[in-house]
Every structure is written in structure tokens, then in C-alpha cells.
Tab-separated table of C-alpha atoms in Angstrom:
chain	number	residue	atom	x	y	z
A	1	ASP	CA	180.347	177.031	38.519
A	2	PRO	CA	181.231	180.758	38.566
A	3	GLU	CA	183.762	180.276	41.398
A	4	MET	CA	185.739	177.924	39.199
A	5	VAL	CA	185.771	180.494	36.437
A	6	ASP	CA	187.052	183.136	38.894
A	7	ALA	CA	189.772	180.756	40.054
A	8	LEU	CA	190.873	180.100	36.534
A	9	HIS	CA	190.962	183.811	35.781
A	10	ALA	CA	193.001	184.492	38.893
A	11	ALA	CA	195.449	181.787	37.794
A	12	GLY	CA	195.935	183.503	34.450
A	13	LEU	CA	194.020	180.829	32.528
A	14	VAL	CA	191.367	181.463	29.893
A	15	PHE	CA	188.012	179.751	30.359
A	16	ILE	CA	186.212	179.079	27.031
A	17	GLY	CA	182.676	179.845	28.150
A	18	PRO	CA	180.590	182.412	29.906
A	19	PRO	CA	182.222	184.854	32.371
A	20	SER	CA	181.437	184.290	36.067
A	21	SER	CA	179.321	187.472	36.089
A	22	ALA	CA	177.014	186.088	33.434
A	23	MET	CA	176.813	182.730	35.140
A	24	ARG	CA	175.706	184.326	38.407
A	25	ARG	CA	173.178	186.581	36.676
A	26	LEU	CA	171.591	183.781	34.638
A	27	GLY	CA	172.286	180.765	36.858
A	28	ASP	CA	170.225	182.279	39.635
A	29	LYS	CA	166.629	182.049	38.540
A	30	VAL	CA	165.447	185.165	40.420
A	31	GLN	CA	168.175	187.357	38.907
A	32	ALA	CA	167.526	185.833	35.471
A	33	LYS	CA	163.847	186.702	35.732
A	34	ARG	CA	164.575	190.304	36.811
A	35	LEU	CA	166.882	190.669	33.802
A	36	ALA	CA	164.288	189.105	31.537
A	37	GLU	CA	161.773	191.722	32.621
A	38	GLN	CA	164.149	194.448	31.764
A	39	CYS	CA	164.734	192.882	28.299
A	40	GLY	CA	161.037	192.431	27.443
A	41	VAL	CA	161.216	188.636	27.577
A	42	PRO	CA	157.777	187.057	28.254
A	43	LEU	CA	157.196	185.853	31.781
A	44	ALA	CA	154.448	184.172	33.756
A	45	PRO	CA	153.316	185.975	36.980
A	46	TRP	CA	155.964	185.453	39.665
A	47	ALA	CA	157.386	186.926	42.869
A	48	ALA	CA	160.414	186.450	45.063
A	49	LEU	CA	159.614	185.138	48.545
A	50	ASP	CA	160.821	186.639	51.833
A	51	LEU	CA	161.949	183.540	53.691
A	52	ASP	CA	162.521	185.505	56.855
A	53	ASP	CA	158.895	186.539	57.124
A	54	PRO	CA	156.455	183.618	56.690
A	55	THR	CA	153.505	185.949	57.218
A	56	THR	CA	154.084	187.326	53.737
A	57	TRP	CA	154.040	183.928	51.955
A	58	ALA	CA	150.269	183.535	51.626
A	59	PRO	CA	149.598	187.118	50.392
A	60	THR	CA	152.458	186.754	47.864
A	61	ALA	CA	151.013	183.472	46.622
A	62	ASP	CA	147.562	185.041	46.320
A	63	GLU	CA	149.053	187.838	44.227
A	64	VAL	CA	150.811	185.399	41.868
A	65	GLY	CA	147.700	183.188	41.710
A	66	TYR	CA	147.128	179.452	42.284
A	67	PRO	CA	148.160	176.938	41.255
A	68	ILE	CA	151.729	177.944	41.814
A	69	MET	CA	155.200	176.498	41.571
A	70	VAL	CA	157.518	177.019	44.568
A	71	LYS	CA	161.061	177.069	43.181
A	72	ALA	CA	164.592	177.503	44.492
A	73	ALA	CA	166.554	180.139	42.633
A	74	ASN	CA	169.514	177.826	42.546
A	75	GLY	CA	167.637	174.577	41.951
A	76	GLY	CA	167.853	172.273	38.966
A	77	GLY	CA	167.443	168.726	37.731
A	78	GLY	CA	163.995	168.448	39.137
A	79	ARG	CA	165.166	169.274	42.698
A	80	GLY	CA	164.010	172.392	44.593
A	81	ILE	CA	160.580	172.562	43.040
A	82	ARG	CA	157.005	171.925	44.344
A	83	ARG	CA	153.515	172.406	42.932
A	84	VAL	CA	150.959	173.949	45.289
A	85	THR	CA	147.217	174.166	44.575
A	86	ALA	CA	145.927	175.534	47.908
A	87	ALA	CA	147.191	177.963	50.552
A	88	VAL	CA	147.066	175.253	53.219
A	89	ASP	CA	149.942	173.412	51.572
A	90	LEU	CA	152.137	176.507	50.916
A	91	ALA	CA	154.262	176.668	54.075
A	92	ARG	CA	155.183	172.998	53.946
A	93	ALA	CA	156.141	173.228	50.264
A	94	VAL	CA	158.360	176.257	50.916
A	95	ARG	CA	160.165	174.462	53.708
A	96	ASP	CA	160.563	171.327	51.588
A	97	VAL	CA	162.009	173.345	48.741
A	98	VAL	CA	164.432	175.222	51.042
A	99	ALA	CA	165.625	171.956	52.659
A	100	GLU	CA	166.047	170.055	49.378
A	101	ALA	CA	167.780	172.924	47.546
A	102	THR	CA	170.102	173.732	50.414
A	103	ALA	CA	171.174	170.111	50.686
A	104	ALA	CA	171.832	169.865	46.979
A	105	PHE	CA	173.023	173.283	45.930
A	106	GLY	CA	173.535	175.438	49.056
A	107	PRO	CA	171.355	178.281	50.446
A	108	GLY	CA	169.553	180.633	48.056
A	109	GLU	CA	166.433	182.507	47.325
A	110	VAL	CA	162.962	180.948	46.757
A	111	PHE	CA	160.332	182.347	44.448
A	112	LEU	CA	156.720	181.625	43.445
A	113	GLU	CA	155.619	181.272	39.824
A	114	ARG	CA	152.184	180.766	38.319
A	115	CYS	CA	151.823	177.172	37.316
A	116	ILE	CA	151.147	176.820	33.584
A	117	ASP	CA	149.146	173.695	32.878
A	118	ASP	CA	148.982	171.937	29.521
A	119	ALA	CA	152.105	173.706	28.296
A	120	ARG	CA	154.884	172.576	25.979
A	121	HIS	CA	158.470	172.848	27.274
A	122	VAL	CA	160.638	174.411	24.581
A	123	GLU	CA	164.210	175.662	24.602
A	124	VAL	CA	166.435	177.816	22.485
A	125	GLN	CA	170.033	176.849	21.795
A	126	PHE	CA	172.243	179.932	21.559
A	127	LEU	CA	175.857	180.850	20.983
A	128	VAL	CA	177.473	184.183	21.862
A	129	ASN	CA	180.752	185.018	20.133
A	130	ALA	CA	183.755	186.819	21.673
A	131	ASP	CA	182.364	190.212	20.641
A	132	GLY	CA	179.089	189.613	22.489
A	133	ALA	CA	176.874	188.965	19.463
A	134	ALA	CA	174.382	186.147	19.931
A	135	THR	CA	173.234	183.572	17.348
A	136	THR	CA	170.407	181.028	17.914
A	137	PHE	CA	169.855	177.574	16.439
A	138	GLY	CA	166.154	177.023	16.421
A	139	VAL	CA	163.869	175.726	19.162
A	140	ARG	CA	163.906	172.244	20.665
A	141	ASP	CA	160.736	170.692	22.158
A	142	CYS	CA	161.207	168.599	25.279
A	143	SER	CA	157.663	168.281	26.503
A	144	LEU	CA	157.712	164.549	27.149
A	145	GLN	CA	159.155	164.329	30.629
A	146	ARG	CA	159.148	162.106	33.665
A	147	ARG	CA	159.707	163.593	37.146
A	148	HIS	CA	160.846	166.885	35.592
A	149	GLN	CA	163.512	165.061	33.565
A	150	LYS	CA	163.437	165.145	29.733
A	151	VAL	CA	162.798	161.873	27.932
A	152	ILE	CA	162.527	162.937	24.303
A	153	GLU	CA	163.850	166.045	22.506
A	154	GLU	CA	162.936	167.046	18.951
A	155	THR	CA	163.593	170.060	16.750
A	156	PRO	CA	161.940	172.054	15.365
A	157	SER	CA	158.948	172.136	17.788
A	158	PRO	CA	155.848	170.576	16.249
A	159	VAL	CA	153.578	173.252	17.783
A	160	LEU	CA	155.330	176.556	17.180
A	161	THR	CA	154.783	178.607	14.041
A	162	PRO	CA	157.821	180.265	12.407
A	163	VAL	CA	156.682	183.615	13.789
A	164	GLU	CA	156.393	182.242	17.350
A	165	GLU	CA	159.738	180.531	17.033
A	166	ALA	CA	161.303	183.836	15.889
A	167	ARG	CA	159.854	185.622	18.908
A	168	LEU	CA	161.490	183.186	21.290
A	169	THR	CA	164.902	183.263	19.528
A	170	THR	CA	164.855	187.047	19.361
A	171	ALA	CA	163.914	187.338	23.050
A	172	THR	CA	166.741	184.935	23.900
A	173	THR	CA	169.233	187.049	21.940
A	174	ARG	CA	168.231	190.163	23.788
A	175	LEU	CA	168.520	188.458	27.160
A	176	VAL	CA	171.927	186.795	26.795
A	177	GLU	CA	173.490	189.846	25.157
A	178	ALA	CA	172.310	192.009	28.057
A	179	ALA	CA	173.803	189.495	30.503
A	180	GLY	CA	177.198	189.719	28.910
A	181	TYR	CA	177.207	186.010	28.037
A	182	ARG	CA	179.873	184.234	25.993
A	183	GLY	CA	179.875	180.724	24.600
A	184	VAL	CA	176.992	178.323	24.363
A	185	GLY	CA	173.919	177.972	26.504
A	186	THR	CA	170.166	177.197	26.503
A	187	ALA	CA	167.164	179.279	27.314
A	188	GLU	CA	164.054	177.427	28.416
A	189	PHE	CA	160.412	178.505	27.975
A	190	LEU	CA	156.892	177.161	28.542
A	191	PHE	CA	154.466	177.574	25.661
A	192	THR	CA	150.752	177.141	25.943
A	193	PRO	CA	149.177	176.026	22.597
A	194	SER	CA	145.632	177.071	23.721
A	195	ASP	CA	146.441	180.766	24.018
A	196	ARG	CA	149.705	180.804	22.080
A	197	LEU	CA	151.524	182.433	24.977
A	198	ALA	CA	155.173	181.741	26.099
A	199	SER	CA	156.883	182.384	29.352
A	200	PHE	CA	160.553	182.358	30.224
A	201	CYS	CA	161.760	179.726	32.682
A	202	GLU	CA	165.579	179.923	32.933
A	203	VAL	CA	168.901	179.866	31.207
A	204	ASN	CA	171.213	176.952	31.586
A	205	ALA	CA	174.762	178.427	31.436
A	206	ARG	CA	176.194	175.344	29.794
A	207	LEU	CA	175.841	172.963	26.853
A	208	GLN	CA	173.075	170.432	27.608
A	209	VAL	CA	173.215	166.778	26.616
A	210	GLU	CA	170.443	167.325	24.097
A	211	HIS	CA	172.642	169.645	21.985
A	212	THR	CA	173.231	166.653	19.701
A	213	VAL	CA	169.617	167.004	18.496
A	214	THR	CA	170.370	170.550	17.366
A	215	GLU	CA	173.667	169.481	15.732
A	216	MET	CA	171.967	166.770	13.713
A	217	VAL	CA	169.412	169.202	12.288
A	218	TRP	CA	171.520	172.367	11.931
A	219	GLY	CA	174.830	170.816	11.040
A	220	VAL	CA	176.637	172.967	13.605
């Protein structure tokens, strides 16, 4: 919560973790994707949605390409996300995402992203020191999920080659250093084994519960 970090700072307290500016830049999925583009991090086709002009929704979706995911920029935990396969279902999905995300997280942007089928869900655990230098601790694979919630985590990923793993960890380093991050966090990607392509999803500006998997393997 970046507002909590600001309040601690105003009270003269030190927060051991990312500054509020990095939380806002990476916690908002739209801002994070824009920064990822600047840093050369791989992305699936995507576009922000103009919620004030529903006439632009269908053309934007056509440009991104079906099937698409409608996502709230401030969503998480499986909320604020819908899969759409045809234009006829787009408007309802957008309104559902807006309503669900607003109730859970407050108002925010909505964006469209090309749906990547048959992909593995992988994530990079990273740590940025007080001088702004990032270190990564391998890649976890969390592809076995139920209702967008992870069921099993393993590391290293059974499908990534060492070169592919290095590409994801290097891309993560560039992204979080550019964001001015400090402390621990997790960058999430989708990886398609059929074409060996990866695309950035989001950064969780916190330590996730599955960090214990990384600790057991890396001893950190």
C-alpha cells in the first residue's frame, strides 16, 4: 500500500521495502506495462481501454486480437479479470471487471491483453539492495492453478532452458532497477513452450507466500 509508505515517511519512520513511487509504478498493471516496454521486457499485444468512450472498445479489442483478457490495472488475486472470445461479449466483460475491481480495490484503469493459451505461468523472485542494484533468484513455475489461484509452485521451471531463464531474470533486473525498486518482489511472466516466447504480466511489490520454495532451493 503506497499510501501507508507515504504515511510512515511523513512520520519519520523508515519502511524496509519499496518506496511508494515504485509501488505505484509497478503495482498498477498499465503503468508497469508501459515501463516494461521502455525497458525492452517482452510483452503480449495489449492496449489501455478508454472507459469513457465505449465506442472505442471493439476497435481496440480487434487491434489487440481475440481471444483477449479484460483486466483491471489494480486487480489481483483472480479478481478484476475476464476472458473474452467474441466481440459480442466484450462490453459486458468490461463492465463486470470495472464493477468487481472497484468493489475490491477502488477505481482504476482497465486494459485488454491478448490471451495466451497453453502457456506456463512463471515468476522471477528478485531483491534490490539499498543502492538500487537488483539480484534475482531463479524462476518459479506456478502453472498448476485453480480459478487463477496457484496450487503448486516449483523451482526451477521444468520447461525453461538456462538461456530462457537468464533472459527472464535479466529483463526483470532491468525493469525493477528502472522503477527505482528496493527490497523483495516478484515479476510474473507467461511462457509458451510451443513457440518459446515469454510475455510480462505484472510485478507483485511484496514477498509472496511461495517465497519459501525459492528459499529451500537457493538457501536465501
